[in-house]
Tab-separated table of N, CA, C and O in Angstrom:
chain	number	residue	atom	x	y	z
A	196	MET	N	0.830	-1.192	0.000
A	196	MET	CA	0.000	0.000	0.000
A	196	MET	C	0.875	1.257	0.000
A	196	MET	O	1.849	1.323	0.730
A	197	THR	N	0.488	2.237	-0.779
A	197	THR	CA	1.241	3.482	-0.831
A	197	THR	C	0.780	4.426	0.270
A	197	THR	O	-0.271	4.214	0.886
A	198	LEU	N	1.551	5.476	0.481
A	198	LEU	CA	1.157	6.487	1.468
A	198	LEU	C	-0.204	7.069	1.116
A	198	LEU	O	-1.072	7.233	1.980
A	199	THR	N	-0.429	7.334	-0.163
A	199	THR	CA	-1.705	7.920	-0.591
A	199	THR	C	-2.857	6.985	-0.265
A	199	THR	O	-3.909	7.429	0.212
A	200	ASP	N	-2.686	5.690	-0.497
A	200	ASP	CA	-3.736	4.720	-0.159
A	200	ASP	C	-3.995	4.705	1.343
A	200	ASP	O	-5.148	4.677	1.781
A	201	ASN	N	-2.915	4.716	2.131
A	201	ASN	CA	-3.065	4.738	3.581
A	201	ASN	C	-3.795	5.997	4.041
A	201	ASN	O	-4.656	5.939	4.922
A	202	ILE	N	-3.439	7.117	3.456
A	202	ILE	CA	-4.056	8.386	3.830
A	202	ILE	C	-5.525	8.394	3.437
A	202	ILE	O	-6.373	8.843	4.203
A	203	ARG	N	-5.830	7.909	2.257
A	203	ARG	CA	-7.246	7.846	1.840
A	203	ARG	C	-8.058	7.019	2.836
A	203	ARG	O	-9.163	7.382	3.194
A	204	GLY	N	-7.496	5.893	3.277
A	204	GLY	CA	-8.181	5.070	4.266
A	204	GLY	C	-8.350	5.796	5.585
A	204	GLY	O	-9.412	5.753	6.205
A	205	LEU	N	-7.317	6.482	6.012
A	205	LEU	CA	-7.366	7.222	7.269
A	205	LEU	C	-8.381	8.351	7.198
A	205	LEU	O	-9.115	8.608	8.142
A	206	PHE	N	-8.411	9.032	6.069
A	206	PHE	CA	-9.311	10.169	5.922
A	206	PHE	C	-10.741	9.756	5.564
A	206	PHE	O	-11.640	10.581	5.557
A	207	ASN	N	-10.951	8.464	5.254
A	207	ASN	CA	-12.294	7.995	4.933
A	207	ASN	C	-13.202	8.272	6.119
A	207	ASN	O	-12.952	7.819	7.234
A	208	GLN	N	-14.264	8.991	5.863
A	208	GLN	CA	-15.128	9.449	6.939
A	208	GLN	C	-15.890	8.314	7.623
A	208	GLN	O	-16.424	8.489	8.707
A	209	CYS	N	-15.898	7.150	7.006
A	209	CYS	CA	-16.573	6.003	7.614
A	209	CYS	C	-15.654	5.241	8.560
A	209	CYS	O	-16.128	4.451	9.378
A	210	ASN	N	-14.349	5.445	8.449
A	210	ASN	CA	-13.381	4.728	9.283
A	210	ASN	C	-13.114	5.485	10.573
A	210	ASN	O	-13.000	6.703	10.566
A	211	PRO	N	-12.964	4.765	11.669
A	211	PRO	CA	-12.557	5.433	12.911
A	211	PRO	C	-11.088	5.844	12.811
A	211	PRO	O	-10.324	5.259	12.049
A	212	GLN	N	-10.718	6.836	13.570
A	212	GLN	CA	-9.336	7.308	13.588
A	212	GLN	C	-8.600	6.579	14.704
A	212	GLN	O	-8.737	6.922	15.862
A	213	THR	N	-7.824	5.575	14.341
A	213	THR	CA	-7.092	4.819	15.354
A	213	THR	C	-5.739	5.471	15.615
A	213	THR	O	-5.197	6.178	14.761
A	214	TYR	N	-5.206	5.215	16.769
A	214	TYR	CA	-3.901	5.740	17.168
A	214	TYR	C	-2.833	5.351	16.152
A	214	TYR	O	-2.038	6.171	15.707
A	215	THR	N	-2.824	4.090	15.774
A	215	THR	CA	-1.832	3.581	14.826
A	215	THR	C	-1.952	4.286	13.479
A	215	THR	O	-0.945	4.655	12.873
A	216	ASP	N	-3.169	4.476	13.021
A	216	ASP	CA	-3.374	5.163	11.746
A	216	ASP	C	-2.916	6.617	11.809
A	216	ASP	O	-2.302	7.123	10.872
A	217	LEU	N	-3.218	7.275	12.900
A	217	LEU	CA	-2.859	8.688	13.029
A	217	LEU	C	-1.348	8.884	13.091
A	217	LEU	O	-0.836	9.917	12.642
A	218	MET	N	-0.628	7.895	13.615
A	218	MET	CA	0.829	7.996	13.675
A	218	MET	C	1.441	8.113	12.278
A	218	MET	O	2.523	8.651	12.114
A	219	GLN	N	0.729	7.628	11.249
A	219	GLN	CA	1.215	7.728	9.877
A	219	GLN	C	1.368	9.186	9.426
A	219	GLN	O	2.102	9.472	8.492
A	220	LEU	N	0.669	10.079	10.097
A	220	LEU	CA	0.693	11.491	9.721
A	220	LEU	C	1.828	12.246	10.386
A	220	LEU	O	2.008	13.437	10.143
A	221	SER	N	2.604	11.572	11.218
A	221	SER	CA	3.729	12.210	11.899
A	221	SER	C	4.955	12.221	10.998
A	221	SER	O	5.204	11.270	10.256
A	222	SER	N	5.689	13.320	11.077
A	222	SER	CA	6.970	13.461	10.373
A	222	SER	C	6.866	13.303	8.864
A	222	SER	O	7.741	12.713	8.227
A	223	LEU	N	5.805	13.829	8.297
A	223	LEU	CA	5.667	13.804	6.839
A	223	LEU	C	6.612	14.822	6.213
A	223	LEU	O	6.856	15.887	6.778
A	224	SER	N	7.106	14.492	5.057
A	224	SER	CA	7.913	15.449	4.296
A	224	SER	C	6.961	16.403	3.562
A	224	SER	O	5.770	16.092	3.404
A	225	PRO	N	7.450	17.533	3.095
A	225	PRO	CA	6.597	18.418	2.298
A	225	PRO	C	6.034	17.716	1.053
A	225	PRO	O	4.887	17.959	0.677
A	226	ASP	N	6.816	16.826	0.437
A	226	ASP	CA	6.323	16.087	-0.731
A	226	ASP	C	5.172	15.160	-0.350
A	226	ASP	O	4.185	15.043	-1.086
A	227	GLN	N	5.297	14.501	0.789
A	227	GLN	CA	4.219	13.627	1.247
A	227	GLN	C	2.977	14.450	1.582
A	227	GLN	O	1.861	14.045	1.280
A	228	ALA	N	3.176	15.604	2.193
A	228	ALA	CA	2.047	16.472	2.524
A	228	ALA	C	1.334	16.937	1.256
A	228	ALA	O	0.100	17.064	1.243
A	229	ALA	N	2.083	17.174	0.198
A	229	ALA	CA	1.471	17.592	-1.067
A	229	ALA	C	0.536	16.508	-1.607
A	229	ALA	O	-0.489	16.819	-2.226
A	230	LYS	N	0.852	15.249	-1.346
A	230	LYS	CA	-0.010	14.150	-1.787
A	230	LYS	C	-1.302	14.090	-0.965
A	230	LYS	O	-2.293	13.523	-1.410
A	231	ILE	N	-1.262	14.651	0.217
A	231	ILE	CA	-2.435	14.627	1.094
A	231	ILE	C	-3.432	15.721	0.722
A	231	ILE	O	-4.631	15.553	0.883
A	232	ARG	N	-2.953	16.833	0.219
A	232	ARG	CA	-3.823	17.986	-0.050
A	232	ARG	C	-5.067	17.657	-0.872
A	232	ARG	O	-6.159	18.096	-0.519
A	233	PRO	N	-4.964	16.893	-1.970
A	233	PRO	CA	-6.178	16.592	-2.729
A	233	PRO	C	-7.216	15.804	-1.924
A	233	PRO	O	-8.415	15.973	-2.114
A	234	VAL	N	-6.735	14.955	-1.029
A	234	VAL	CA	-7.646	14.188	-0.176
A	234	VAL	C	-8.221	15.110	0.900
A	234	VAL	O	-9.405	15.048	1.229
A	235	TRP	N	-7.396	15.993	1.441
A	235	TRP	CA	-7.795	16.910	2.507
A	235	TRP	C	-8.989	17.763	2.096
A	235	TRP	O	-9.935	17.929	2.858
A	236	VAL	N	-8.947	18.304	0.893
A	236	VAL	CA	-10.021	19.210	0.463
A	236	VAL	C	-11.359	18.493	0.314
A	236	VAL	O	-12.410	19.134	0.364
A	237	GLU	N	-11.328	17.181	0.166
A	237	GLU	CA	-12.559	16.401	0.040
A	237	GLU	C	-13.227	16.119	1.388
A	237	GLU	O	-14.400	15.748	1.431
A	238	LEU	N	-12.500	16.278	2.476
A	238	LEU	CA	-13.045	15.958	3.794
A	238	LEU	C	-14.076	16.983	4.246
A	238	LEU	O	-13.970	18.168	3.927
A	239	SER	N	-14.994	16.529	5.041
A	239	SER	CA	-15.960	17.452	5.645
A	239	SER	C	-15.260	18.275	6.716
A	239	SER	O	-14.240	17.857	7.280
A	240	THR	N	-15.820	19.415	7.011
A	240	THR	CA	-15.266	20.273	8.063
A	240	THR	C	-15.247	19.532	9.396
A	240	THR	O	-14.272	19.634	10.149
A	241	ASP	N	-16.296	18.781	9.691
A	241	ASP	CA	-16.348	18.035	10.950
A	241	ASP	C	-15.224	17.008	11.041
A	241	ASP	O	-14.601	16.857	12.098
A	242	ARG	N	-14.956	16.317	9.947
A	242	ARG	CA	-13.891	15.301	9.953
A	242	ARG	C	-12.528	15.969	10.129
A	242	ARG	O	-11.682	15.488	10.874
A	243	LYS	N	-12.306	17.086	9.437
A	243	LYS	CA	-11.048	17.811	9.579
A	243	LYS	C	-10.864	18.295	11.013
A	243	LYS	O	-9.784	18.149	11.586
A	244	HIS	N	-11.916	18.844	11.586
A	244	HIS	CA	-11.837	19.363	12.949
A	244	HIS	C	-11.520	18.240	13.931
A	244	HIS	O	-10.655	18.381	14.804
A	245	ALA	N	-12.202	17.114	13.783
A	245	ALA	CA	-11.967	15.970	14.667
A	245	ALA	C	-10.534	15.452	14.503
A	245	ALA	O	-9.859	15.142	15.493
A	246	LEU	N	-10.071	15.381	13.274
A	246	LEU	CA	-8.721	14.899	13.009
A	246	LEU	C	-7.683	15.841	13.615
A	246	LEU	O	-6.764	15.402	14.307
A	247	LEU	N	-7.828	17.132	13.399
A	247	LEU	CA	-6.872	18.096	13.951
A	247	LEU	C	-6.886	18.084	15.470
A	247	LEU	O	-5.826	18.147	16.108
A	248	SER	N	-8.058	17.990	16.059
A	248	SER	CA	-8.165	17.930	17.522
A	248	SER	C	-7.427	16.717	18.061
A	248	SER	O	-6.688	16.814	19.051
A	249	ARG	N	-7.603	15.595	17.411
A	249	ARG	CA	-6.943	14.358	17.855
A	249	ARG	C	-5.425	14.460	17.679
A	249	ARG	O	-4.661	14.022	18.538
A	250	LEU	N	-4.969	15.063	16.574
A	250	LEU	CA	-3.533	15.214	16.349
A	250	LEU	C	-2.913	16.146	17.379
A	250	LEU	O	-1.796	15.907	17.844
A	251	ILE	N	-3.636	17.188	17.751
A	251	ILE	CA	-3.140	18.091	18.800
A	251	ILE	C	-2.987	17.328	20.110
A	251	ILE	O	-1.972	17.439	20.798
A	252	GLU	N	-3.995	16.520	20.445
A	252	GLU	CA	-3.923	15.712	21.672
A	252	GLU	C	-2.728	14.760	21.641
A	252	GLU	O	-1.986	14.652	22.620
A	253	LEU	N	-2.564	14.073	20.519
A	253	LEU	CA	-1.450	13.122	20.406
A	253	LEU	C	-0.107	13.833	20.516
A	253	LEU	O	0.823	13.315	21.147
A	254	GLY	N	-0.002	15.003	19.909
A	254	GLY	CA	1.236	15.764	19.989
A	254	GLY	C	1.554	16.220	21.395
A	254	GLY	O	2.719	16.306	21.793
A	255	GLU	N	0.510	16.509	22.172
A	255	GLU	CA	0.712	16.909	23.567
A	255	GLU	C	1.094	15.714	24.434
A	255	GLU	O	1.857	15.844	25.384
A	256	GLU	N	0.570	14.537	24.086
A	256	GLU	CA	0.864	13.326	24.849
A	256	GLU	C	2.269	12.793	24.559
A	256	GLU	O	2.893	12.186	25.423
A	257	ASN	N	2.734	12.993	23.334
A	257	ASN	CA	4.023	12.444	22.930
A	257	ASN	C	4.748	13.471	22.065
A	257	ASN	O	4.396	13.672	20.906
A	258	VAL	N	5.774	14.079	22.626
A	258	VAL	CA	6.487	15.150	21.921
A	258	VAL	C	7.276	14.646	20.712
A	258	VAL	O	7.745	15.459	19.911
A	259	GLU	N	7.412	13.353	20.559
A	259	GLU	CA	8.112	12.815	19.398
A	259	GLU	C	7.276	12.906	18.127
A	259	GLU	O	7.822	12.833	17.026
A	260	PHE	N	5.972	13.053	18.260
A	260	PHE	CA	5.118	13.184	17.085
A	260	PHE	C	5.245	14.584	16.513
A	260	PHE	O	5.280	15.572	17.248
A	261	ASP	N	5.308	14.664	15.196
A	261	ASP	CA	5.378	15.937	14.502
A	261	ASP	C	4.329	15.946	13.394
A	261	ASP	O	4.523	15.345	12.339
A	262	PHE	N	3.229	16.604	13.666
A	262	PHE	CA	2.143	16.688	12.695
A	262	PHE	C	2.143	18.033	11.973
A	262	PHE	O	1.135	18.461	11.430
A	263	GLY	N	3.285	18.698	11.981
A	263	GLY	CA	3.397	20.030	11.417
A	263	GLY	C	2.920	20.151	9.985
A	263	GLY	O	2.279	21.137	9.624
A	264	GLN	N	3.214	19.168	9.159
A	264	GLN	CA	2.802	19.256	7.748
A	264	GLN	C	1.279	19.224	7.596
A	264	GLN	O	0.727	19.911	6.742
A	265	ILE	N	0.613	18.459	8.446
A	265	ILE	CA	-0.860	18.433	8.405
A	265	ILE	C	-1.402	19.784	8.870
A	265	ILE	O	-2.320	20.342	8.269
A	266	PHE	N	-0.817	20.322	9.946
A	266	PHE	CA	-1.267	21.621	10.444
A	266	PHE	C	-1.020	22.717	9.401
A	266	PHE	O	-1.868	23.589	9.204
A	267	LEU	N	0.120	22.658	8.722
A	267	LEU	CA	0.394	23.632	7.659
A	267	LEU	C	-0.621	23.502	6.524
A	267	LEU	O	-1.083	24.508	5.976
A	268	THR	N	-0.973	22.289	6.176
A	268	THR	CA	-1.991	22.065	5.144
A	268	THR	C	-3.314	22.695	5.553
A	268	THR	O	-3.999	23.313	4.742
A	269	SER	N	-3.653	22.587	6.824
A	269	SER	CA	-4.937	23.121	7.296
A	269	SER	C	-4.985	24.650	7.272
A	269	SER	O	-6.065	25.231	7.253
A	270	LEU	N	-3.821	25.304	7.245
A	270	LEU	CA	-3.803	26.768	7.197
A	270	LEU	C	-4.359	27.300	5.885
A	270	LEU	O	-4.749	28.460	5.808
A	271	GLU	N	-4.413	26.453	4.879
A	271	GLU	CA	-4.919	26.848	3.564
A	271	GLU	C	-6.396	26.504	3.390
A	271	GLU	O	-6.958	26.722	2.318
A	272	ASP	N	-7.022	25.966	4.427
A	272	ASP	CA	-8.409	25.522	4.326
A	272	ASP	C	-9.345	26.705	4.138
A	272	ASP	O	-9.075	27.813	4.616
A	273	GLU	N	-10.456	26.466	3.476
A	273	GLU	CA	-11.437	27.534	3.254
A	273	GLU	C	-12.221	27.876	4.522
A	273	GLU	O	-12.769	28.964	4.639
A	274	ASN	N	-12.235	26.961	5.478
A	274	ASN	CA	-12.993	27.172	6.709
A	274	ASN	C	-12.099	27.785	7.788
A	274	ASN	O	-11.048	27.233	8.125
A	275	GLY	N	-12.528	28.906	8.346
A	275	GLY	CA	-11.755	29.603	9.360
A	275	GLY	C	-11.523	28.788	10.614
A	275	GLY	O	-10.459	28.881	11.241
A	276	MET	N	-12.500	27.985	11.004
A	276	MET	CA	-12.350	27.151	12.194
A	276	MET	C	-11.201	26.152	12.000
A	276	MET	O	-10.434	25.884	12.923
A	277	ILE	N	-11.058	25.648	10.787
A	277	ILE	CA	-9.991	24.689	10.490
A	277	ILE	C	-8.640	25.406	10.460
A	277	ILE	O	-7.646	24.893	10.983
A	278	ARG	N	-8.592	26.595	9.879
A	278	ARG	CA	-7.343	27.365	9.874
A	278	ARG	C	-6.901	27.672	11.306
A	278	ARG	O	-5.728	27.537	11.658
A	279	LYS	N	-7.857	28.061	12.143
A	279	LYS	CA	-7.551	28.364	13.546
A	279	LYS	C	-7.014	27.129	14.263
A	279	LYS	O	-6.022	27.194	14.993
A	280	LYS	N	-7.635	25.990	14.029
A	280	LYS	CA	-7.191	24.740	14.654
A	280	LYS	C	-5.784	24.384	14.177
A	280	LYS	O	-4.956	23.906	14.954
A	281	GLY	N	-5.492	24.643	12.912
A	281	GLY	CA	-4.157	24.386	12.383
A	281	GLY	C	-3.105	25.237	13.061
A	281	GLY	O	-2.022	24.754	13.395
A	282	VAL	N	-3.424	26.512	13.288
A	282	VAL	CA	-2.493	27.397	13.995
A	282	VAL	C	-2.286	26.881	15.416
A	282	VAL	O	-1.156	26.842	15.915
A	283	GLN	N	-3.352	26.475	16.060
A	283	GLN	CA	-3.232	25.944	17.419
A	283	GLN	C	-2.344	24.696	17.442
A	283	GLN	O	-1.573	24.487	18.378
A	284	GLY	N	-2.427	23.898	16.393
A	284	GLY	CA	-1.593	22.708	16.307
A	284	GLY	C	-0.117	23.039	16.136
A	284	GLY	O	0.746	22.264	16.528
A	285	LEU	N	0.163	24.199	15.572
A	285	LEU	CA	1.552	24.616	15.358
A	285	LEU	C	2.135	25.349	16.565
A	285	LEU	O	3.295	25.765	16.530
A	286	TRP	N	1.359	25.506	17.606
A	286	TRP	CA	1.789	26.282	18.768
A	286	TRP	C	3.139	25.829	19.313
A	286	TRP	O	3.979	26.638	19.672
A	287	GLU	N	3.370	24.533	19.379
A	287	GLU	CA	4.609	24.003	19.944
A	287	GLU	C	5.755	23.975	18.933
A	287	GLU	O	6.894	23.697	19.295
A	288	SER	N	5.469	24.258	17.680
A	288	SER	CA	6.480	24.159	16.639
A	288	SER	C	7.577	25.201	16.830
A	288	SER	O	7.309	26.365	17.121
A	289	GLU	N	8.800	24.748	16.645
A	289	GLU	CA	9.948	25.654	16.667
A	289	GLU	C	10.539	25.799	15.272
A	289	GLU	O	11.590	26.402	15.097
A	290	ASP	N	9.841	25.245	14.295
A	290	ASP	CA	10.283	25.286	12.908
A	290	ASP	C	10.006	26.677	12.331
A	290	ASP	O	8.853	27.096	12.235
A	291	ARG	N	11.061	27.369	11.961
A	291	ARG	CA	10.902	28.739	11.487
A	291	ARG	C	10.194	28.832	10.144
A	291	ARG	O	9.764	29.912	9.757
A	292	THR	N	10.029	27.719	9.447
A	292	THR	CA	9.311	27.766	8.173
A	292	THR	C	7.826	28.052	8.359
A	292	THR	O	7.152	28.397	7.395
A	293	VAL	N	7.307	27.922	9.570
A	293	VAL	CA	5.889	28.226	9.807
A	293	VAL	C	5.656	29.731	9.974
A	293	VAL	O	4.518	30.185	9.944
A	294	ILE	N	6.725	30.499	10.122
A	294	ILE	CA	6.571	31.942	10.350
A	294	ILE	C	5.870	32.621	9.175
A	294	ILE	O	4.929	33.401	9.372
A	295	THR	N	6.306	32.337	7.961
A	295	THR	CA	5.722	32.993	6.789
A	295	THR	C	4.224	32.712	6.649
A	295	THR	O	3.438	33.646	6.469
A	296	PRO	N	3.770	31.448	6.749
A	296	PRO	CA	2.326	31.217	6.671
A	296	PRO	C	1.556	31.891	7.812
A	296	PRO	O	0.432	32.366	7.607
A	297	LEU	N	2.163	31.960	8.995
A	297	LEU	CA	1.489	32.631	10.116
A	297	LEU	C	1.377	34.135	9.867
A	297	LEU	O	0.346	34.748	10.168
A	298	ILE	N	2.424	34.733	9.312
A	298	ILE	CA	2.367	36.157	8.972
A	298	ILE	C	1.279	36.399	7.926
A	298	ILE	O	0.516	37.365	8.017
A	299	GLU	N	1.205	35.518	6.953
A	299	GLU	CA	0.169	35.626	5.915
A	299	GLU	C	-1.229	35.613	6.539
A	299	GLU	O	-2.093	36.420	6.178
A	300	LEU	N	-1.454	34.699	7.485
A	300	LEU	CA	-2.751	34.656	8.173
A	300	LEU	C	-2.982	35.926	8.989
A	300	LEU	O	-4.076	36.487	8.980
A	301	LEU	N	-1.969	36.369	9.683
A	301	LEU	CA	-2.079	37.569	10.511
A	301	LEU	C	-2.477	38.781	9.678
A	301	LEU	O	-3.332	39.576	10.073
A	302	LEU	N	-1.879	38.904	8.523
A	302	LEU	CA	-2.124	40.078	7.683
A	302	LEU	C	-3.380	39.981	6.829
A	302	LEU	O	-4.008	41.006	6.535
A	303	ASN	N	-3.760	38.754	6.436
A	303	ASN	CA	-4.790	38.638	5.404
A	303	ASN	C	-6.011	37.796	5.734
A	303	ASN	O	-6.946	37.771	4.933
A	304	ASP	N	-6.011	37.084	6.848
A	304	ASP	CA	-7.172	36.225	7.110
A	304	ASP	C	-8.397	37.077	7.406
A	304	ASP	O	-8.316	38.048	8.168
A	305	PRO	N	-9.532	36.734	6.817
A	305	PRO	CA	-10.745	37.521	7.060
A	305	PRO	C	-11.321	37.377	8.470
A	305	PRO	O	-12.097	38.231	8.903
A	306	LEU	N	-10.936	36.333	9.192
A	306	LEU	CA	-11.496	36.109	10.525
A	306	LEU	C	-10.561	36.607	11.612
A	306	LEU	O	-9.382	36.227	11.664
A	307	GLY	N	-11.084	37.416	12.496
A	307	GLY	CA	-10.306	37.956	13.597
A	307	GLY	C	-9.742	36.878	14.503
A	307	GLY	O	-8.606	36.994	14.977
A	308	ASP	N	-10.504	35.813	14.753
A	308	ASP	CA	-10.032	34.723	15.622
A	308	ASP	C	-8.770	34.074	15.059
A	308	ASP	O	-7.862	33.716	15.808
A	309	VAL	N	-8.731	33.923	13.760
A	309	VAL	CA	-7.562	33.311	13.125
A	309	VAL	C	-6.373	34.259	13.226
A	309	VAL	O	-5.248	33.837	13.542
A	310	ARG	N	-6.611	35.545	12.997
A	310	ARG	CA	-5.522	36.522	13.108
A	310	ARG	C	-4.967	36.569	14.525
A	310	ARG	O	-3.755	36.683	14.732
A	311	VAL	N	-5.839	36.444	15.522
A	311	VAL	CA	-5.402	36.486	16.921
A	311	VAL	C	-4.494	35.299	17.241
A	311	VAL	O	-3.415	35.468	17.809
A	312	VAL	N	-4.911	34.077	16.869
A	312	VAL	CA	-4.079	32.913	17.200
A	312	VAL	C	-2.777	32.939	16.401
A	312	VAL	O	-1.735	32.501	16.895
A	313	ALA	N	-2.820	33.480	15.190
A	313	ALA	CA	-1.593	33.619	14.402
A	313	ALA	C	-0.634	34.592	15.090
A	313	ALA	O	0.565	34.331	15.191
A	314	ALA	N	-1.168	35.706	15.591
A	314	ALA	CA	-0.326	36.693	16.283
A	314	ALA	C	0.284	36.096	17.544
A	314	ALA	O	1.464	36.313	17.832
A	315	LEU	N	-0.499	35.338	18.287
A	315	LEU	CA	0.020	34.713	19.502
A	315	LEU	C	1.134	33.714	19.178
A	315	LEU	O	2.150	33.660	19.875
A	316	SER	N	0.940	32.947	18.124
A	316	SER	CA	1.975	31.989	17.724
A	316	SER	C	3.240	32.700	17.267
A	316	SER	O	4.354	32.266	17.575
A	317	LEU	N	3.078	33.789	16.544
A	317	LEU	CA	4.249	34.555	16.102
A	317	LEU	C	4.960	35.196	17.285
A	317	LEU	O	6.186	35.341	17.277
A	318	GLY	N	4.205	35.567	18.310
A	318	GLY	CA	4.806	36.144	19.506
A	318	GLY	C	5.798	35.208	20.159
A	318	GLY	O	6.832	35.641	20.693
A	319	LYS	N	5.520	33.935	20.094
A	319	LYS	CA	6.430	32.926	20.653
A	319	LYS	C	7.780	32.972	19.929
A	319	LYS	O	8.838	32.891	20.541
A	320	PHE	N	7.747	33.122	18.612
A	320	PHE	CA	8.988	33.202	17.845
A	320	PHE	C	9.735	34.492	18.169
A	320	PHE	O	10.966	34.496	18.258
A	321	ALA	N	8.994	35.574	18.357
A	321	ALA	CA	9.640	36.848	18.709
A	321	ALA	C	10.326	36.735	20.063
A	321	ALA	O	11.451	37.223	20.247
A	322	ALA	N	9.664	36.116	21.004
A	322	ALA	CA	10.247	35.932	22.333
A	322	ALA	C	11.499	35.056	22.265
A	322	ALA	O	12.484	35.321	22.959
A	323	SER	N	11.462	34.035	21.443
A	323	SER	CA	12.623	33.162	21.288
A	323	SER	C	13.803	33.895	20.651
A	323	SER	O	14.959	33.629	20.984
A	324	ALA	N	13.516	34.813	19.765
A	324	ALA	CA	14.574	35.564	19.081
A	324	ALA	C	15.323	36.490	20.039
A	324	ALA	O	16.489	36.796	19.832
A	325	GLN	N	14.651	36.917	21.094
A	325	GLN	CA	15.304	37.794	22.059
A	325	GLN	C	16.309	36.995	22.829
A	325	GLN	O	17.280	37.306	23.297
């Protein structure tokens, strides 16, 4: 089975999200994340929200998990609630590549809630730079 097949199964709205399946989303490369995007846009908002919430929980339980690529993908979502959840998922990230997408959200997102969480996340990087 390919990564895309595994991801399609994981994202299938009829399948439960198991711990083992969700671990497949950890430490994805940007190329692997690009393969997920077409599947991501097909998901319902409820499924995306549930998935992001679960990934945030798993990341808090085990710091070895890195779901950053999924959270970055969610920043491009059409739904503001999903973009906000993606920013929240990146809260612990120390990867400076997330700065540019966060600045983009801060400056251009139509929803104030998304701009607020983006600003808070960027504040962490500013504090680290000092």
